[in-house]
mmCIF file of C-alpha atoms and ligand atoms in Angstrom:
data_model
loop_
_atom_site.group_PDB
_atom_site.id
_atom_site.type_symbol
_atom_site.label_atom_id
_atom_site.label_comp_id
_atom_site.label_asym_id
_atom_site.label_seq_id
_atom_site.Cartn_x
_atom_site.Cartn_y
_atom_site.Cartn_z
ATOM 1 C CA UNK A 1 -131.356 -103.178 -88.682
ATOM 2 C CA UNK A 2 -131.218 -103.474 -92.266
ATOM 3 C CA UNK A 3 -134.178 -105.270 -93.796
ATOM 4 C CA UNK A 4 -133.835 -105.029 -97.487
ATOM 5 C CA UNK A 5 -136.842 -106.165 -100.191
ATOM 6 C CA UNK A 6 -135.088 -107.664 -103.166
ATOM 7 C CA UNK A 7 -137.803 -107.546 -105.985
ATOM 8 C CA UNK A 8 -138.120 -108.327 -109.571
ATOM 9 C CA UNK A 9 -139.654 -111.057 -111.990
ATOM 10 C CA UNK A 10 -138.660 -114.487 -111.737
ATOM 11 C CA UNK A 11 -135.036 -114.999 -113.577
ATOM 12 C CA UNK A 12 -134.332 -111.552 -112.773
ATOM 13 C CA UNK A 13 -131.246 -112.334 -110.288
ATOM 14 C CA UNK A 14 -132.435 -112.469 -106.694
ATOM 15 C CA UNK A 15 -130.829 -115.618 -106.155
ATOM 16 C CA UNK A 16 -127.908 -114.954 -106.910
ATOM 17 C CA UNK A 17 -127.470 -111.057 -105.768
ATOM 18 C CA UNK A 18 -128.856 -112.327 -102.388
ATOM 19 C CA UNK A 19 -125.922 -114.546 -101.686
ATOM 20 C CA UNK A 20 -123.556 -111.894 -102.309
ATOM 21 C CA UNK A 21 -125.401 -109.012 -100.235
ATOM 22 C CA UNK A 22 -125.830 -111.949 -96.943
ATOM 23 C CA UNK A 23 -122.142 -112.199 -97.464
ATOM 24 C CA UNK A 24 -121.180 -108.196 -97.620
ATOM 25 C CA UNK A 25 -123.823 -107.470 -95.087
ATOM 26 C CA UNK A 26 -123.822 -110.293 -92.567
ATOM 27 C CA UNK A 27 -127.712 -110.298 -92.463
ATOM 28 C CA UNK A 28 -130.332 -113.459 -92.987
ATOM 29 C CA UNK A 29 -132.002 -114.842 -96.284
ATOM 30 C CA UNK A 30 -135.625 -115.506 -96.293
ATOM 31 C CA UNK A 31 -136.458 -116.972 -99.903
ATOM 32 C CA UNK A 32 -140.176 -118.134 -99.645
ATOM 33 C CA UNK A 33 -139.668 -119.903 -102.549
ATOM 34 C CA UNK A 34 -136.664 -121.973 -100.972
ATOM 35 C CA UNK A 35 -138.113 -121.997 -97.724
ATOM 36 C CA UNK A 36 -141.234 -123.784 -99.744
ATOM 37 C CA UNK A 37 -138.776 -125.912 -101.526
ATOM 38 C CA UNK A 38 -137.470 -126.790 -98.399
ATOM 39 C CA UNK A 39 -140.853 -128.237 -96.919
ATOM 40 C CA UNK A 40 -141.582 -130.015 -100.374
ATOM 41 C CA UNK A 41 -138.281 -131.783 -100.076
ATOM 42 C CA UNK A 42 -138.817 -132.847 -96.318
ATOM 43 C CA UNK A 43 -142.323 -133.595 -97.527
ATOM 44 C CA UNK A 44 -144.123 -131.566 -94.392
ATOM 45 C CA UNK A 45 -147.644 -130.968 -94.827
ATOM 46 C CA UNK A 46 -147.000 -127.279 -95.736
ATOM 47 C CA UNK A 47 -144.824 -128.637 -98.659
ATOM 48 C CA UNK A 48 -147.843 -130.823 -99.418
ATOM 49 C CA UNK A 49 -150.130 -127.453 -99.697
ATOM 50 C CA UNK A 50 -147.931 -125.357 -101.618
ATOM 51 C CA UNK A 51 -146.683 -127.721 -103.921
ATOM 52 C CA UNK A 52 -150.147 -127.510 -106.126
ATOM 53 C CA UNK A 53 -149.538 -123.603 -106.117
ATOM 54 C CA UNK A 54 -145.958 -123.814 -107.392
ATOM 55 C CA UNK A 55 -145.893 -126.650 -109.665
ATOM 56 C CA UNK A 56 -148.810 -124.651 -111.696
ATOM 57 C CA UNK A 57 -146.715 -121.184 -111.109
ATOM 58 C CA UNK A 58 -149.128 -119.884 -108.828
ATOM 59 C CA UNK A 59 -148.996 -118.097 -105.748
ATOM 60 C CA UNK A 60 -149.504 -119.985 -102.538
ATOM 61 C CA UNK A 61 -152.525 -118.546 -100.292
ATOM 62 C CA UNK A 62 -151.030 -114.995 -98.617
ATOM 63 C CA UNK A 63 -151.640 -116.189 -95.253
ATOM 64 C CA UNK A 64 -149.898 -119.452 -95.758
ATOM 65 C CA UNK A 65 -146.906 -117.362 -96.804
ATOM 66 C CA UNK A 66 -147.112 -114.870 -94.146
ATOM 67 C CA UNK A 67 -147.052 -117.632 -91.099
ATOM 68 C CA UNK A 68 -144.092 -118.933 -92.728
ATOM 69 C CA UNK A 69 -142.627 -115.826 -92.429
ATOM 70 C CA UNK A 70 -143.153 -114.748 -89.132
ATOM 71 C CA UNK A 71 -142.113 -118.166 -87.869
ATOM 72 C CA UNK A 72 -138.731 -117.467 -89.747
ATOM 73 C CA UNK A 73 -138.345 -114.409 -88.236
ATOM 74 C CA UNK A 74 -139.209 -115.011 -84.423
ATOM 75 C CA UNK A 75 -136.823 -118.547 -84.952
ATOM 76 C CA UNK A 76 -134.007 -115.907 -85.819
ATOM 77 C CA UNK A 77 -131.797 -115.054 -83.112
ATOM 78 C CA UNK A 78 -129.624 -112.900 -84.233
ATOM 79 C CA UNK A 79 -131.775 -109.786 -85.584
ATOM 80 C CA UNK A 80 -129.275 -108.156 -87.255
ATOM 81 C CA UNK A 81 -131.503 -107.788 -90.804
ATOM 82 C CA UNK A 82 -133.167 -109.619 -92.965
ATOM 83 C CA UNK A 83 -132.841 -109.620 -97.451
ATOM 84 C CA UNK A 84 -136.605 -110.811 -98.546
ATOM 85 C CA UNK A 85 -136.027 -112.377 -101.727
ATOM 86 C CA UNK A 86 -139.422 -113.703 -103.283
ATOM 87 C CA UNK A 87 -141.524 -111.905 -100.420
ATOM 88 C CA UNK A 88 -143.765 -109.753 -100.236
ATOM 89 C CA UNK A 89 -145.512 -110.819 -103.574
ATOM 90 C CA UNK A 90 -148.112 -109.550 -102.743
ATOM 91 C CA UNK A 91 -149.966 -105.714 -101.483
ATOM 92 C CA UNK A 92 -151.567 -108.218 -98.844
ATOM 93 C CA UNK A 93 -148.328 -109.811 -98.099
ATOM 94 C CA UNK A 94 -146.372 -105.983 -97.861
ATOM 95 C CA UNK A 95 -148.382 -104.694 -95.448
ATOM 96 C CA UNK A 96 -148.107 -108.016 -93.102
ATOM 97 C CA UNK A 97 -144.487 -108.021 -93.150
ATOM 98 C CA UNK A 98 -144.875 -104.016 -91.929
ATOM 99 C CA UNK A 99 -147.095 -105.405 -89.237
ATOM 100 C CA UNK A 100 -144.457 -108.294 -88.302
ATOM 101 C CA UNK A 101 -141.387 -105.827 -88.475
ATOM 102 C CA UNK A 102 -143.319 -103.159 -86.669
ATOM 103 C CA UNK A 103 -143.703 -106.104 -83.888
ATOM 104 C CA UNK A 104 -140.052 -106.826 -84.001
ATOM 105 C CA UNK A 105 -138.915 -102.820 -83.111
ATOM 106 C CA UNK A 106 -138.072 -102.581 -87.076
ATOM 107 C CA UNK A 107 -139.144 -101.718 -90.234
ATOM 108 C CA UNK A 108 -138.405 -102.188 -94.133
ATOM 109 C CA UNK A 109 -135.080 -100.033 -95.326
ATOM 110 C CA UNK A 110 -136.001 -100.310 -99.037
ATOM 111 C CA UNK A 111 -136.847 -102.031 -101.833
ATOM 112 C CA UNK A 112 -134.317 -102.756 -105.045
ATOM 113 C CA UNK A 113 -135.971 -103.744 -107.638
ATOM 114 C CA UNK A 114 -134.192 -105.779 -110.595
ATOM 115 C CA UNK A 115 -135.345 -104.907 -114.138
ATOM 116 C CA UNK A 116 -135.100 -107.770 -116.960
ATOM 117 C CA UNK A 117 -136.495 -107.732 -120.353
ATOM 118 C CA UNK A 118 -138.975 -110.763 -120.491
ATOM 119 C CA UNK A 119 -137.050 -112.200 -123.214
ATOM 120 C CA UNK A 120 -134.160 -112.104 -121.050
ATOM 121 C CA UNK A 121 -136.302 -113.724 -118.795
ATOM 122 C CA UNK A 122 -137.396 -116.854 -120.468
ATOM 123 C CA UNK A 123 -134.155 -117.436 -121.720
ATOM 124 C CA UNK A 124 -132.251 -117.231 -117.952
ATOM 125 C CA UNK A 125 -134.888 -119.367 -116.807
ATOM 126 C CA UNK A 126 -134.730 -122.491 -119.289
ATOM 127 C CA UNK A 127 -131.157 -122.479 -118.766
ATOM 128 C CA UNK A 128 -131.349 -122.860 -115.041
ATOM 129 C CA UNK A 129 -133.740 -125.418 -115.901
ATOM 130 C CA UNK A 130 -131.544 -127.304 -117.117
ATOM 131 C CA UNK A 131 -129.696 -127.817 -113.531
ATOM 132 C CA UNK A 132 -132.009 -126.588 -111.039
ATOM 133 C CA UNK A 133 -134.261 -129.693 -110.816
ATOM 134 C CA UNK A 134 -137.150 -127.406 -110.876
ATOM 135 C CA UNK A 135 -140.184 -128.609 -112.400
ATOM 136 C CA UNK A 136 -141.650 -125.072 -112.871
ATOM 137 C CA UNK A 137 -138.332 -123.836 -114.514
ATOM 138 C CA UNK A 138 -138.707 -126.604 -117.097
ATOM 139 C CA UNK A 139 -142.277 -126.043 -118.908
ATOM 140 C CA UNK A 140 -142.867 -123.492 -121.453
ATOM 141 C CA UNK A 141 -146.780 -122.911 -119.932
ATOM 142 C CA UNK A 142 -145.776 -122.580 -116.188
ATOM 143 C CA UNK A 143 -142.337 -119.921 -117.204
ATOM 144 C CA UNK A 144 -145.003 -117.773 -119.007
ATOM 145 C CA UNK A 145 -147.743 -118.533 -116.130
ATOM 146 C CA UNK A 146 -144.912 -116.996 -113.139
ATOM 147 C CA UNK A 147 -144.506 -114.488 -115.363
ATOM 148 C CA UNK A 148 -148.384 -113.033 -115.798
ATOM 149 C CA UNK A 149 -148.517 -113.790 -112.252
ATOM 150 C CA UNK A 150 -145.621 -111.719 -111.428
ATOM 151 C CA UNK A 151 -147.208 -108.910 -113.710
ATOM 152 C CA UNK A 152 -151.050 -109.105 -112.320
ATOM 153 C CA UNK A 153 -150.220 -109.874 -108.396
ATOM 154 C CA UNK A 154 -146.692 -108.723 -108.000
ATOM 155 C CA UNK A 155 -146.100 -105.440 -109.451
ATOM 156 C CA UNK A 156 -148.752 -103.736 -107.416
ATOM 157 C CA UNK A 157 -146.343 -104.455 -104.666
ATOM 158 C CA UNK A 158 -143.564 -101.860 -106.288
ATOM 159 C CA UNK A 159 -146.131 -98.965 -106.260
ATOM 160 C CA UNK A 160 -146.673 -100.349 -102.604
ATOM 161 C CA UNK A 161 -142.975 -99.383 -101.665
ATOM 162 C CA UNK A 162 -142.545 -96.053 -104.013
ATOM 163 C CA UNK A 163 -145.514 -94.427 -102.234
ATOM 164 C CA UNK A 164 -142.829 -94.571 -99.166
ATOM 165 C CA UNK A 165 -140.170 -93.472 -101.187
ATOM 166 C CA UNK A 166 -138.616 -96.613 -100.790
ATOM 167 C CA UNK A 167 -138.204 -97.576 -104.343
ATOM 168 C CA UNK A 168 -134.961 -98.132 -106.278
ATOM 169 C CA UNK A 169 -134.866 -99.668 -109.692
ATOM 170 C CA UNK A 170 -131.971 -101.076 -110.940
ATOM 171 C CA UNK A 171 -130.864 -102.383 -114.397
ATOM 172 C CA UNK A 172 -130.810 -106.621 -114.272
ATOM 173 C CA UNK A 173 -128.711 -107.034 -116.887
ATOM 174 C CA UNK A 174 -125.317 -106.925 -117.069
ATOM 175 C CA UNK A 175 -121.853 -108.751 -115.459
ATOM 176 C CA UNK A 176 -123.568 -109.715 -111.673
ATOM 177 C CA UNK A 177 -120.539 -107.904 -110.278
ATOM 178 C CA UNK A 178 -121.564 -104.719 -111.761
ATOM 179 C CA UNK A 179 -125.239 -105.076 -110.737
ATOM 180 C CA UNK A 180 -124.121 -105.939 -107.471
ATOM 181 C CA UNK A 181 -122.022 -103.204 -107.449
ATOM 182 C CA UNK A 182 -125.073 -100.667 -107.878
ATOM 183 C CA UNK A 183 -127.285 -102.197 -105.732
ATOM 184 C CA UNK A 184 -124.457 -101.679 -102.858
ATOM 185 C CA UNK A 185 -124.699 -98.095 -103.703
ATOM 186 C CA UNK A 186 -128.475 -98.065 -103.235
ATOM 187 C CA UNK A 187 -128.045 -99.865 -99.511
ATOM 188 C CA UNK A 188 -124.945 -97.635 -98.431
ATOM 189 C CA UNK A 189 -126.958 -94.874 -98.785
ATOM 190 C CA UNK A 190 -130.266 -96.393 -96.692
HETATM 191 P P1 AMP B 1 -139.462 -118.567 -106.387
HETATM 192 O O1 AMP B 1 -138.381 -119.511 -105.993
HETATM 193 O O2 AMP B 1 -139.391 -117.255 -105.631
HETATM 194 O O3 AMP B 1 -139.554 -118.367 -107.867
HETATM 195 O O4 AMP B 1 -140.840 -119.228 -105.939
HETATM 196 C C1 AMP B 1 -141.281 -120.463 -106.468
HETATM 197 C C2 AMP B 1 -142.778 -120.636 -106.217
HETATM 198 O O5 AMP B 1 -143.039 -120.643 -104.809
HETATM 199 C C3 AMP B 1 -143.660 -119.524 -106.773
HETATM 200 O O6 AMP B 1 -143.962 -119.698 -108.144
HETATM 201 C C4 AMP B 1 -144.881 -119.643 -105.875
HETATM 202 O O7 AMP B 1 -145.687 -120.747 -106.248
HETATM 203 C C5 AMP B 1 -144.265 -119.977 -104.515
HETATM 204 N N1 AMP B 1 -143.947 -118.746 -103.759
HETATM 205 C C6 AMP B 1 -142.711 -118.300 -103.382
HETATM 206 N N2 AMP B 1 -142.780 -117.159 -102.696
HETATM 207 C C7 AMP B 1 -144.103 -116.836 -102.647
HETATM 208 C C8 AMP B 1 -144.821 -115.748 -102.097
HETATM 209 N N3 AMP B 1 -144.197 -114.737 -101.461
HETATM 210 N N4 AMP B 1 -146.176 -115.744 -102.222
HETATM 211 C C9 AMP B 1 -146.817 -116.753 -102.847
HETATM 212 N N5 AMP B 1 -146.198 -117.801 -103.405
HETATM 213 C C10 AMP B 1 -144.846 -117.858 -103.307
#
């Protein structure tokens, strides 16, 4: 199995990179964040809880997260792989998902990791604001909040995977073909 962990800031390109790589590679999305915007939308009680979290750019509760997770993953049939986009964010939230894939016969392949100037950042992010519907992408105070969130709670998470030698960084800027392109290299050689 491949079971890719596509990282980086918010705005940095997971989104889109991970609908090209489910396409090349034939394996599943999990996006916490959509699978929370899905609940929200459906208004389930778990879209009730997280919504607080996420409207103020905060993370939701790990093991709120993690039971999301594994229920996505035991509700997928075909294990073929799995590209985490927005998951683990997290040290707590890593070394579940090693638990869960340990479970499932499997384990992590790697991590890519995008890199975007926070600049960059801000700017990719008020643009999609302006079509994503996305309350958080649309307030000055919650872009910068997702993004010292991302820097106090999330980057631990890289060191997490580098200790394994399971680290690649990648440069986020640029034509997404070309950053595609390299990340391609990174998984053919997993
Ligand atoms: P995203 O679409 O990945 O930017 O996620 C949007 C929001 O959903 C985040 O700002 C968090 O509030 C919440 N969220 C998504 N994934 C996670 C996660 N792995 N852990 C905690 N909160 C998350």
């Amino acid at each position: 199995m491949l079971n890719i962990v596509l990282f980086g800031p918010p705005g940095a390109g997971k989104g889109t990179q991970s609908e090209k790589l489910i396409e090349k590679y034939k394996i599943e999305h999990i996006s916490t964040g959509d699978l929370f915007r899905k609940h929200l939308g459906e208004g389930t009680e778990l879209g009730k809880l997280a919504q607080k979290y996420m409207n103020e750019g905060n993370l939701v509760p790990d093991e709120v997260v993690i039971g999301m997770v594994d229920d996505k993953i035991n509700s997928t049939a075909d294990l073929t792989g799995f590209i985490f986009d927005g998951f683990p964010r997290t040290v707590a939230q890593a070394r579940a998902l090693d638990e869960l894939l340990t479970k499932k016969g499997t384990r992590i392949s790697g991590m890519v990791a995008l890199e975007v100037p926070e600049d960059e950042l801000k700017k990719r992010i008020r643009e999609r604001g302006k079509t994503s519907g996305r309350a958080d992408d649309q307030d000055e105070e919650k872009i910068n909040n997702r993004i010292k969130v991302y820097n106090d709670e999330t980057l631990p998470v890289a060191n997490y995977y580098q200790e394994q030698g399971k680290l690649a960084k990648i440069d986020g800027v640029g034509a997404i073909d070309e950053i595609f392109q390299k990340i391609c290299t990174v998984i053919d050689n997993y």
